[in-house]
CSV table of C-alpha atoms and ligand atoms in Angstrom, one decimal:
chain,number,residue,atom,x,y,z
A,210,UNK,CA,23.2,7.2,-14.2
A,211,UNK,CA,25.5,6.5,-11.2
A,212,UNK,CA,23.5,8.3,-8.2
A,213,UNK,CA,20.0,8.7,-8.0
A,214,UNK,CA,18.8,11.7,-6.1
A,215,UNK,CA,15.4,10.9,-4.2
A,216,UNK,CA,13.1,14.4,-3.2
A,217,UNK,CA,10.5,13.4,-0.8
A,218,UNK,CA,7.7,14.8,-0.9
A,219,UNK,CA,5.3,14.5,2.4
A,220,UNK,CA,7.0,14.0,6.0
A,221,UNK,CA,4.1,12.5,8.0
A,222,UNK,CA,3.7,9.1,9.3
A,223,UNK,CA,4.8,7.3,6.9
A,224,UNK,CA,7.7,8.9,6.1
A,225,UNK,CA,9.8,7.1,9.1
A,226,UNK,CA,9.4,4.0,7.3
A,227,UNK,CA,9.9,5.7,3.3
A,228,UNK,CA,12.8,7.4,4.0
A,229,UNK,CA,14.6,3.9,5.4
A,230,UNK,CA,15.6,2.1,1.8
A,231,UNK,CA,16.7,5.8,0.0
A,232,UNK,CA,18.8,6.4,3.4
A,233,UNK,CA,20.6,2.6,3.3
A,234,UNK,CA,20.8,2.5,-0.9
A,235,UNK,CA,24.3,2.7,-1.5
A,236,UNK,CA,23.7,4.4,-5.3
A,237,UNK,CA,21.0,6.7,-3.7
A,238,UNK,CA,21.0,10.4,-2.0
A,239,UNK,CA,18.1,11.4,0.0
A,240,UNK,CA,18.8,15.0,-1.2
A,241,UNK,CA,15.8,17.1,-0.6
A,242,UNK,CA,12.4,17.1,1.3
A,243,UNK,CA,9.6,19.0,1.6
A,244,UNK,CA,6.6,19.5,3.5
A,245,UNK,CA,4.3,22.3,4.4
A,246,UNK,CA,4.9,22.3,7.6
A,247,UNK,CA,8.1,24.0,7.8
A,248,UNK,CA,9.0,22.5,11.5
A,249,UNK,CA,8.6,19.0,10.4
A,250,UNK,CA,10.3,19.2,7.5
A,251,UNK,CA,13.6,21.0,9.2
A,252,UNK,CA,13.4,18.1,11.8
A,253,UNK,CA,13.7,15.2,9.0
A,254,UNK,CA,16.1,16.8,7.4
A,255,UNK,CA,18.4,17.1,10.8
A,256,UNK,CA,17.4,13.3,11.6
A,257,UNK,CA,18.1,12.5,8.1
A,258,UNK,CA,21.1,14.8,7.3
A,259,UNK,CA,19.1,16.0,3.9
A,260,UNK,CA,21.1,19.2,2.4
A,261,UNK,CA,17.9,20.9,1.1
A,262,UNK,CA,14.2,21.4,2.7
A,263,UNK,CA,11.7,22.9,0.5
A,264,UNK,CA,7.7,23.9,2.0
A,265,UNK,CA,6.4,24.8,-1.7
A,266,UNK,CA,6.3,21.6,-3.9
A,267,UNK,CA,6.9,23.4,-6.8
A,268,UNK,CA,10.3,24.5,-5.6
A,269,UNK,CA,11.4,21.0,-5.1
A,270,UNK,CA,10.0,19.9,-8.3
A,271,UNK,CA,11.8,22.6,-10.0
A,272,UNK,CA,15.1,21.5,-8.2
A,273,UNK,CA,17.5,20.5,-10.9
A,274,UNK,CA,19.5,18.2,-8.6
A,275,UNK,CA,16.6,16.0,-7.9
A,276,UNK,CA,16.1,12.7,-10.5
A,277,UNK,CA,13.2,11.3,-8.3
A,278,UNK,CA,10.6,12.2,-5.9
A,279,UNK,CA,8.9,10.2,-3.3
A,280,UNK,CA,5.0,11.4,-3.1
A,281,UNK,CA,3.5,11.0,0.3
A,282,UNK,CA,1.0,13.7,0.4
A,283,UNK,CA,-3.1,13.0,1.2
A,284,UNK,CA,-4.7,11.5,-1.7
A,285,UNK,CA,-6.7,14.5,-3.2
A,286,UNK,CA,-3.0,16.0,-3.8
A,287,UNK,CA,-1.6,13.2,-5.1
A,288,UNK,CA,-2.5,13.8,-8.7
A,289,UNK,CA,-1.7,17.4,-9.0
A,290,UNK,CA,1.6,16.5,-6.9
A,291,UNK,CA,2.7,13.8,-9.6
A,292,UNK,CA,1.4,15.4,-12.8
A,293,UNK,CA,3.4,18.6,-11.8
A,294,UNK,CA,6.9,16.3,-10.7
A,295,UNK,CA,6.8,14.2,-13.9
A,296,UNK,CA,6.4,17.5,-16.2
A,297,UNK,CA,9.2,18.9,-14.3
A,298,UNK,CA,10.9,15.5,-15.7
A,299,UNK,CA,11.4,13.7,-12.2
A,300,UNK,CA,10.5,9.7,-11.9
A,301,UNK,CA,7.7,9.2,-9.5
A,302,UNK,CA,6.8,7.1,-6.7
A,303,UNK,CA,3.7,7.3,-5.8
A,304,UNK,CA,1.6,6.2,-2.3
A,305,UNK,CA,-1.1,4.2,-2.7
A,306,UNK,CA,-3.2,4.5,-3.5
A,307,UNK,CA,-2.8,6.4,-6.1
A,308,UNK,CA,-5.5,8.5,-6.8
A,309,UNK,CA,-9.3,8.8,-6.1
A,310,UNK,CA,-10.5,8.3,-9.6
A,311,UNK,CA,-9.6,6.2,-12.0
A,312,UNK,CA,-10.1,8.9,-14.6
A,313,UNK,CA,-7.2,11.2,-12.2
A,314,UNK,CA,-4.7,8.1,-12.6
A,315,UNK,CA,-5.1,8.5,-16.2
A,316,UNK,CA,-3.9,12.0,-16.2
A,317,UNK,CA,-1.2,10.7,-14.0
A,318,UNK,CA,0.2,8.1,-16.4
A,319,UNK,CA,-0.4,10.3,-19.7
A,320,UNK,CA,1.6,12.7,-18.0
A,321,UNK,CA,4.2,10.0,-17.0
A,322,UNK,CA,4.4,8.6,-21.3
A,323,UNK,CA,4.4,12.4,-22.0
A,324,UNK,CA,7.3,12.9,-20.0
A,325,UNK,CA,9.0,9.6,-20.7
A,326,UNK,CA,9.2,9.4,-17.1
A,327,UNK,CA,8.8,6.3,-14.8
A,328,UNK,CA,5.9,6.2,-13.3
A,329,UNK,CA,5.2,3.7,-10.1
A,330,UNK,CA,2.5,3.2,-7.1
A,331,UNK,CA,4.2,2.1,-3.9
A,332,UNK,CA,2.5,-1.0,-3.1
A,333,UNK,CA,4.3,-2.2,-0.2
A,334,UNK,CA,2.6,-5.5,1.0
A,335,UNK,CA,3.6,-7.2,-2.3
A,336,UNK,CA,7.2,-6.6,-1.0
A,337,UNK,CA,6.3,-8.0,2.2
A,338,UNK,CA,8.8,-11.2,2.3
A,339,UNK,CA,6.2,-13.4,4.3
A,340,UNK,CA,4.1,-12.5,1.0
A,341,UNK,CA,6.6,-12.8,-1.6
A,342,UNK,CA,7.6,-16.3,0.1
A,343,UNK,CA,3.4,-16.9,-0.2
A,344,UNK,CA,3.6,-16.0,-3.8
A,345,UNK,CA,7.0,-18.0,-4.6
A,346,UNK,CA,4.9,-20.7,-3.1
A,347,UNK,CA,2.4,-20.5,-5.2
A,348,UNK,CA,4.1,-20.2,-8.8
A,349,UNK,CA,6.2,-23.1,-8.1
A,350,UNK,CA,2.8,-25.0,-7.7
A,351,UNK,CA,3.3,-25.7,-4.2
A,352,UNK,CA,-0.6,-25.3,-3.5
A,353,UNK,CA,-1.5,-26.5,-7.3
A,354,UNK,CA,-4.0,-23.8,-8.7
A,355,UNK,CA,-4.9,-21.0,-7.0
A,356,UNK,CA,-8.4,-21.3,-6.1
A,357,UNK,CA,-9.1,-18.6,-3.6
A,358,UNK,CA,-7.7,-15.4,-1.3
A,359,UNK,CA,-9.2,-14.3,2.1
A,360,UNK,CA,-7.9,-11.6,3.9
A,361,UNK,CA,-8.8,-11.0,7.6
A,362,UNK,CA,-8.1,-7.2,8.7
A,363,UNK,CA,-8.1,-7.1,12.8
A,364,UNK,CA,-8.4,-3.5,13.6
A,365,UNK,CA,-7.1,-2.8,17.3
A,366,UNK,CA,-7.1,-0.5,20.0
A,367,UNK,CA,-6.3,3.1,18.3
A,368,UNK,CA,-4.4,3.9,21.6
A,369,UNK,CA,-1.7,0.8,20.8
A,370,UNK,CA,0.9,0.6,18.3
A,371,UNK,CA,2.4,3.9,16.5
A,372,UNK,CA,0.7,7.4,18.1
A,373,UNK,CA,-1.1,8.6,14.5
A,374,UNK,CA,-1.9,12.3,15.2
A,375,UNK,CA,-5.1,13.5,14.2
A,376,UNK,CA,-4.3,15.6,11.3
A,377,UNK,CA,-2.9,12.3,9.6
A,378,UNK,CA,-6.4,10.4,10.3
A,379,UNK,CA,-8.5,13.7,9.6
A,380,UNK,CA,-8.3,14.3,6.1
A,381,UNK,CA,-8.5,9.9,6.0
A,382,UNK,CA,-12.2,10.2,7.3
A,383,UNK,CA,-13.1,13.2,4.8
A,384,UNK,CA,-14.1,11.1,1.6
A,385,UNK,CA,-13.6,14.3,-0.6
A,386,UNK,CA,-9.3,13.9,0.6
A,387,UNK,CA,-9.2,10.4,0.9
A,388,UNK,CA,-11.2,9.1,-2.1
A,389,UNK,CA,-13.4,6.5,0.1
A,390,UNK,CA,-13.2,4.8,3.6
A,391,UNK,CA,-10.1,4.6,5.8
A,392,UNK,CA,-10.1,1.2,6.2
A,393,UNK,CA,-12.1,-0.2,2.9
A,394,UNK,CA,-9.9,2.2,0.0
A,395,UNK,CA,-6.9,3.7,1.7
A,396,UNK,CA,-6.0,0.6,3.9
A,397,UNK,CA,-7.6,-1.6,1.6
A,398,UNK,CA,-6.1,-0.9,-1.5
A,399,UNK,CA,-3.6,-3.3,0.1
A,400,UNK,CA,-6.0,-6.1,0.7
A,401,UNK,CA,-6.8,-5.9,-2.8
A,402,UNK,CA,-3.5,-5.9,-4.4
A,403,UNK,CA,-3.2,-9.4,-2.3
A,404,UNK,CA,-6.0,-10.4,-3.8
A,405,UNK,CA,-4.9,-9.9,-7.0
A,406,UNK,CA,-1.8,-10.7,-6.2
A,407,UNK,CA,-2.2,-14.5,-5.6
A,408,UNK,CA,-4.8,-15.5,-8.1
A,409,UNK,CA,-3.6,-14.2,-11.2
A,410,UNK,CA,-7.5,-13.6,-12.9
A,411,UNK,CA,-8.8,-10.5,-13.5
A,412,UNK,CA,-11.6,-9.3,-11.0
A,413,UNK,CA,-14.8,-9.5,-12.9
A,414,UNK,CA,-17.7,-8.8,-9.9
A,415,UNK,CA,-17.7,-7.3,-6.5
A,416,UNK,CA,-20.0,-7.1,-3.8
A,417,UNK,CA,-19.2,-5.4,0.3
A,418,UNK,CA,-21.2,-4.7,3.1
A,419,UNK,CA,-18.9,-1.6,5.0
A,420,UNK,CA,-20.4,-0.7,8.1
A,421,UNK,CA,-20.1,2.9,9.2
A,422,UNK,CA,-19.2,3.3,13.4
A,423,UNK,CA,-19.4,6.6,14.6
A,424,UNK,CA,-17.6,8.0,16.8
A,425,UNK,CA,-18.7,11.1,19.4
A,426,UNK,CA,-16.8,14.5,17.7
A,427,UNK,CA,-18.0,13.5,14.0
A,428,UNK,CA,-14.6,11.0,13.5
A,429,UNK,CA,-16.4,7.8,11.6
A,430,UNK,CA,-14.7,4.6,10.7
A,431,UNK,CA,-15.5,2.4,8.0
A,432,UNK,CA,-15.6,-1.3,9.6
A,433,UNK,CA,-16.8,-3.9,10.2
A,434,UNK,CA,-16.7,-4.6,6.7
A,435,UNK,CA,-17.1,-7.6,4.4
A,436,UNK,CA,-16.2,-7.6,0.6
A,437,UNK,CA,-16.2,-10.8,-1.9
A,438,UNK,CA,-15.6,-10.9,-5.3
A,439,UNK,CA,-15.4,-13.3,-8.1
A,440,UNK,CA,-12.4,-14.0,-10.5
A,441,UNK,CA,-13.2,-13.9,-14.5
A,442,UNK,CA,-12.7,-17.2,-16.0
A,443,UNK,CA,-13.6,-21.1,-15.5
A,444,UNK,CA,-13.8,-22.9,-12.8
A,445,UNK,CA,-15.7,-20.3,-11.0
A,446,UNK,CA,-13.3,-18.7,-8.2
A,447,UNK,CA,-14.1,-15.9,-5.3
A,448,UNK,CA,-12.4,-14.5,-2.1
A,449,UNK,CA,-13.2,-12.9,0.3
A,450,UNK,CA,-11.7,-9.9,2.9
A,451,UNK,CA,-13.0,-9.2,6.4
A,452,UNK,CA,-12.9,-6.3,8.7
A,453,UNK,CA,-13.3,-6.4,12.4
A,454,UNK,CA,-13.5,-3.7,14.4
A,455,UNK,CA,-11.9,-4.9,17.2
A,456,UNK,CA,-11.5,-1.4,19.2
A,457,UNK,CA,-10.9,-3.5,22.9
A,458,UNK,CA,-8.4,-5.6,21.2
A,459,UNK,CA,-4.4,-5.2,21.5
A,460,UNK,CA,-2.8,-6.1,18.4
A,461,UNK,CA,0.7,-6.5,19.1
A,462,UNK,CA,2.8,-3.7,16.5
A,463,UNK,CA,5.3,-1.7,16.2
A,464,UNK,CA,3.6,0.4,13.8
A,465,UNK,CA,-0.4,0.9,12.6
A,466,UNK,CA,-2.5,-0.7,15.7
A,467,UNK,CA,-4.0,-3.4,13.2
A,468,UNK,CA,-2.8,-6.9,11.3
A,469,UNK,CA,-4.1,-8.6,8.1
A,470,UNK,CA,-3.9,-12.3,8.0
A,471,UNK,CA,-4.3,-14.1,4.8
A,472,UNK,CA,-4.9,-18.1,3.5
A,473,UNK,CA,-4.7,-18.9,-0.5
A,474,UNK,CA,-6.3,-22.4,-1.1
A,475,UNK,CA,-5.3,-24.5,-4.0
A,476,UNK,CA,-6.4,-27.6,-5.4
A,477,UNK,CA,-3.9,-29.2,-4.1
A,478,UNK,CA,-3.1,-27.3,-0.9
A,479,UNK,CA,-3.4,-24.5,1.5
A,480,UNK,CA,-1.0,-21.7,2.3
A,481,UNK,CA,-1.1,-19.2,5.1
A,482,UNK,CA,0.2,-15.6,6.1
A,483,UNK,CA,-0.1,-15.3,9.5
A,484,UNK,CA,1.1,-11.8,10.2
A,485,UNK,CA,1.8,-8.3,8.0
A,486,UNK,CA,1.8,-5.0,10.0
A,487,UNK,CA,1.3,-6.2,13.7
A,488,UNK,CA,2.2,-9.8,15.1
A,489,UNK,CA,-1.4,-10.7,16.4
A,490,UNK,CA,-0.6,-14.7,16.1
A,491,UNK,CA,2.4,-16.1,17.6
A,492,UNK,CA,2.6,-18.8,14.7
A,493,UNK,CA,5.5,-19.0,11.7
A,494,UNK,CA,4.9,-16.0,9.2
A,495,UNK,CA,4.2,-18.5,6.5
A,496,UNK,CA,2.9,-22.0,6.6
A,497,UNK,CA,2.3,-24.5,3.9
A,498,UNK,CA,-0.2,-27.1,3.8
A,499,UNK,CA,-0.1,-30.0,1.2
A,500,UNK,CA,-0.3,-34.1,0.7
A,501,UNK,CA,-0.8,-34.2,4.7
A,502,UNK,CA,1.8,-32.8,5.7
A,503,UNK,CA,2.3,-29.2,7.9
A,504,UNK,CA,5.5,-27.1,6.7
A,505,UNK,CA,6.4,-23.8,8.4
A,506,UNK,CA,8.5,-21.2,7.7
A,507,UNK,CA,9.8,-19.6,10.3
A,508,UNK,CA,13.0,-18.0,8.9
A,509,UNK,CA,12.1,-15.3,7.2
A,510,UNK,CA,12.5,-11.2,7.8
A,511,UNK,CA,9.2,-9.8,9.4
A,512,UNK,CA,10.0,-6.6,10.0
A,513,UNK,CA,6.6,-4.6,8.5
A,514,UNK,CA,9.3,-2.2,7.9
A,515,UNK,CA,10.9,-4.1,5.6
A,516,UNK,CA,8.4,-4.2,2.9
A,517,UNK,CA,9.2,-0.4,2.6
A,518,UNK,CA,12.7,-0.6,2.4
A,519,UNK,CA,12.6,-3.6,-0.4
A,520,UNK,CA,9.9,-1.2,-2.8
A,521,UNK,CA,11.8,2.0,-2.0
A,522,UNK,CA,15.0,0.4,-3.4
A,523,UNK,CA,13.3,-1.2,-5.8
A,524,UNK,CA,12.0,2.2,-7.2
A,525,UNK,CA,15.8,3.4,-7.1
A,526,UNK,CA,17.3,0.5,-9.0
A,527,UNK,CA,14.5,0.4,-11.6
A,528,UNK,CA,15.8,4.0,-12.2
A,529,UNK,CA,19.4,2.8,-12.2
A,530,UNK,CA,18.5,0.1,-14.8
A,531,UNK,CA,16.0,1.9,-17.0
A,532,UNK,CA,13.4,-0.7,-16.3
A,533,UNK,CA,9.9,-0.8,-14.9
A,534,UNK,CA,9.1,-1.2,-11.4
A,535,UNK,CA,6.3,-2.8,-9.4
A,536,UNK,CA,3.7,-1.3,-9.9
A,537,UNK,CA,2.8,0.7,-12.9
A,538,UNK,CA,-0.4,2.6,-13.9
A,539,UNK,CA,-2.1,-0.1,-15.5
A,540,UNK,CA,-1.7,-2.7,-12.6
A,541,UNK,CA,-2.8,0.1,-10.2
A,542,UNK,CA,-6.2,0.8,-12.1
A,543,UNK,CA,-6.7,-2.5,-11.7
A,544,UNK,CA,-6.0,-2.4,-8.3
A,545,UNK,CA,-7.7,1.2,-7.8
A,546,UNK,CA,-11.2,0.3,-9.7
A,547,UNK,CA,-11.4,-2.6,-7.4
A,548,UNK,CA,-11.5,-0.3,-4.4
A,549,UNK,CA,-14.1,1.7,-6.0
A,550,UNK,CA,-16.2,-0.8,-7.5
A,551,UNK,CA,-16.3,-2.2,-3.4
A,552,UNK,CA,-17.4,1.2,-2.4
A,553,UNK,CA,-20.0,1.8,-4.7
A,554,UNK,CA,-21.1,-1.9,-3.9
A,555,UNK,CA,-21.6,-0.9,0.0
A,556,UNK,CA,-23.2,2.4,-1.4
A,557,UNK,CA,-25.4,1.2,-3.5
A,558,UNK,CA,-26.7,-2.1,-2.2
A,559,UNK,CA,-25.3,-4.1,-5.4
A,560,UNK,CA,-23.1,-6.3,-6.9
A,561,UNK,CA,-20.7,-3.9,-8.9
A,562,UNK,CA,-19.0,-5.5,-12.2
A,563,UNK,CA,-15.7,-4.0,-12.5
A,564,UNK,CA,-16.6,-3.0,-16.0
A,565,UNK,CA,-19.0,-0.4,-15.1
A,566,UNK,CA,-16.3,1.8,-13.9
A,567,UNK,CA,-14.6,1.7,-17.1
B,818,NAD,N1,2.2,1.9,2.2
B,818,NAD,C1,1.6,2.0,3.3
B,818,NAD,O1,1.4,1.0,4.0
B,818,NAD,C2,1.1,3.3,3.8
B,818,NAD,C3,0.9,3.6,5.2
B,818,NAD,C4,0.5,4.9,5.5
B,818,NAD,C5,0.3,5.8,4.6
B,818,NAD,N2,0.4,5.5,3.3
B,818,NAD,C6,0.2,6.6,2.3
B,818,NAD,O2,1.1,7.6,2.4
B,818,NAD,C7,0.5,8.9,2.1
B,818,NAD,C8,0.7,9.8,3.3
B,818,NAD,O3,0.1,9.1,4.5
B,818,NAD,P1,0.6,9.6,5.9
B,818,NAD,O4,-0.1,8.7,6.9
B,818,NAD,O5,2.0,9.7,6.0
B,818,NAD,O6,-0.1,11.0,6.0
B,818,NAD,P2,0.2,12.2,7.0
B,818,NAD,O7,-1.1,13.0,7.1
B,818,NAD,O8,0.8,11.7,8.3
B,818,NAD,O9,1.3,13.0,6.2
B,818,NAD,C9,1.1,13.8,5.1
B,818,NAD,C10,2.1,14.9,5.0
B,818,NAD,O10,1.9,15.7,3.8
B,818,NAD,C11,2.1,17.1,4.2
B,818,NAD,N3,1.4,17.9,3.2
B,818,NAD,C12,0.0,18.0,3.1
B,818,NAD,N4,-0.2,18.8,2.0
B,818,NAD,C13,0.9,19.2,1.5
B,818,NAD,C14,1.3,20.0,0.4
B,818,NAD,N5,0.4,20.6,-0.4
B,818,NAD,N6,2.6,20.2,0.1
B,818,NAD,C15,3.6,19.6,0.9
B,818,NAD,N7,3.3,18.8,2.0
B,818,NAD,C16,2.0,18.6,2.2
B,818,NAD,C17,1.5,17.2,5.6
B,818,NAD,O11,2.0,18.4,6.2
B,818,NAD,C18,2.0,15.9,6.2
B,818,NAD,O12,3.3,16.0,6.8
B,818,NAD,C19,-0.9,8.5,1.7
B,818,NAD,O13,-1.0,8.3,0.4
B,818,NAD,C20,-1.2,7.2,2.4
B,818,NAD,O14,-2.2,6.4,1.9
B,818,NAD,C21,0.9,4.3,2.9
């Protein structure tokens, strides 16, 4: 294949940042979008100088100049939107995460092996190069074993950072489209992947507290929020994510109004990720601990925005190469019964094994 021709599907938010690594890949075309709403989806296609704009999925799915497509859509469409682009025989990237149910990513991915089609959730944090340099870290043995993850989420002032219209955090707060919490599944499906991410164990037990705040007009919020977990295997292992609702506080982004801050300890040493999304600390990215001694990493691109253009090209050259990409179905299950088994956990009062949901 010499060019690969993306179809994105799904212009909101997000898109500004999706669109960035199929626009810049020199072997890539950003040849078609689509949204239904028409207005938007004309506008990114003037910005973005895309030939075709479709409003009706099916048309771009149906589009025989279109290798790829991009799904960006709210999550209750996502499995409908990828089952229908991978029998069209399109490649799929698909937002995280990926689907509500574990049993509608199943239908995903047998309609990906049906289809012979590639099939991967956009993950972007694990293409984060603070992270990646966190997780190069940590395979060369720089902290020895990996012994625990925590994750601290500082929510900010909504009125900061990007302006998220309300449609876009609307059908987030209506567990029916979104599949659980804004912050604890859709946001944390992140938080999760990190914490897979740098202990390589399987997740065996989950417990979370998630704290509802409500707001006046009906608009609720899922934080504060804190979720622990234990690793399977010997010596015994946990971690730990926090959420804090920190509504008067100013995080410093460009983008969402909220950073995620994240320390792996070893036996041997300790390494930190200071910032993600926002810049709340002033501090090197990435700092390493070990022996006594204090190293920093300051060099290192930082740009949230980054991440996105570093999976998205990813996506394109797997395609190029015939390979898989970061992060296929089974990985996300993983990833996705982890969110659930921490929502059932606040739900029900309970420690959740991850092998009651099957
Ligand atoms: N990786 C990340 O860090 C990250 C960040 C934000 C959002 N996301 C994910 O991206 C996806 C989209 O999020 P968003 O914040 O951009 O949402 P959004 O609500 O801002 O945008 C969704 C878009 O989909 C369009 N749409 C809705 N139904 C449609 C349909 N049937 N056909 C065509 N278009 C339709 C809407 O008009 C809208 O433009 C979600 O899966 C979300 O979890 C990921």
């Amino acid at each position: 294949m010499t060019r690969v021709r993306i179809g994105m599907l799904g212009l909101g938010r997000i898109a500004d940042l999706q669109c960035l690594g199929y626009r810049e890949h020199p072997e890539a075309t950003l040849a078609a979008v689509c949204d239904l709403d028409e207005a938007r989806a004309r506008a990114r296609a003037a910005d973005w100088q895309v030939p075709r704009v479709y409003t009706d999925p099916e048309q771009l799915f149906a589009d025989p100049e279109i290798d790829a497509v991009d799904i960006a859509t709210p999550h209750h469409l996502h499995a409908g939107h990828a089952i229908a682009a991978l029998e069209a025989g399109k490649h799929v990237s698909l937002q995280k995460p990926p689907t509500r149910t574990l049993a509608e990513l199943d239908r995903v991915a047998a309609a990906a092996a049906r289809a012979g089609r590639l099939l991967r959730v956009f993950e972007n944090f694990s293409y984060y190069p603070p992270h990646r340099k966190a997780k190069a870290l940590v395979d060369e043995g720089a902290i020895g074993t990996p012994l625990s993850v925590r994750v601290k989420t500082a929510a900010g002032r909504p009125d900061r950072g990007w302006p998220v219209e309300m449609a876009s955090l609307g059908w987030r707060m209506d567990r029916e489209r979104c599949g659980g919490g804004p912050t604890t599944f859709d946001h944390g499906y992140h938080c999760y992947q990190m914490a897979r991410l740098f202990v390589p164990a399987e997740i065996e037990r989950v417990h979370a507290f998630i704290h509802w705040t409500h707001f006046p007009g009906g608009a609720a919020y899922d934080g504060p929020a804190l979720i622990s977990w234990q690793y399977a295997g010997d010596p015994p292992r946990f971690g730990s994510w926090e959420v804090i609702a920190s509504l008067g506080l100013q995080v410093r982004s460009s983008y969402y109004a909220s950073d995620d801050r994240l320390e792996v300890h070893g036996t041997e040493g300790i390494v930190w990720v200071n910032r993600c999304t926002g810049k709340l600390l002033d501090e090197p990215a990435v700092v390493l601990y070990r022996a006594g001694e204090t190293r920093a990493f300051h060099d290192l691109p930082v740009d949230w925005a980054e991440s996105f253009r570093l999976g998205t090209r990813d996506f394109v050259d797997a395609i190029r190469e015939g390979r898989p990409c970061h992060q296929d179905a089974a990985d996300a299950r993983k990833t996705l019964a982890f969110a659930l088994a921490a929502g059932r956990s606040a739900a029900e009062g309970r420690e959740v094994a991850i092998a009651e949901l099957g």
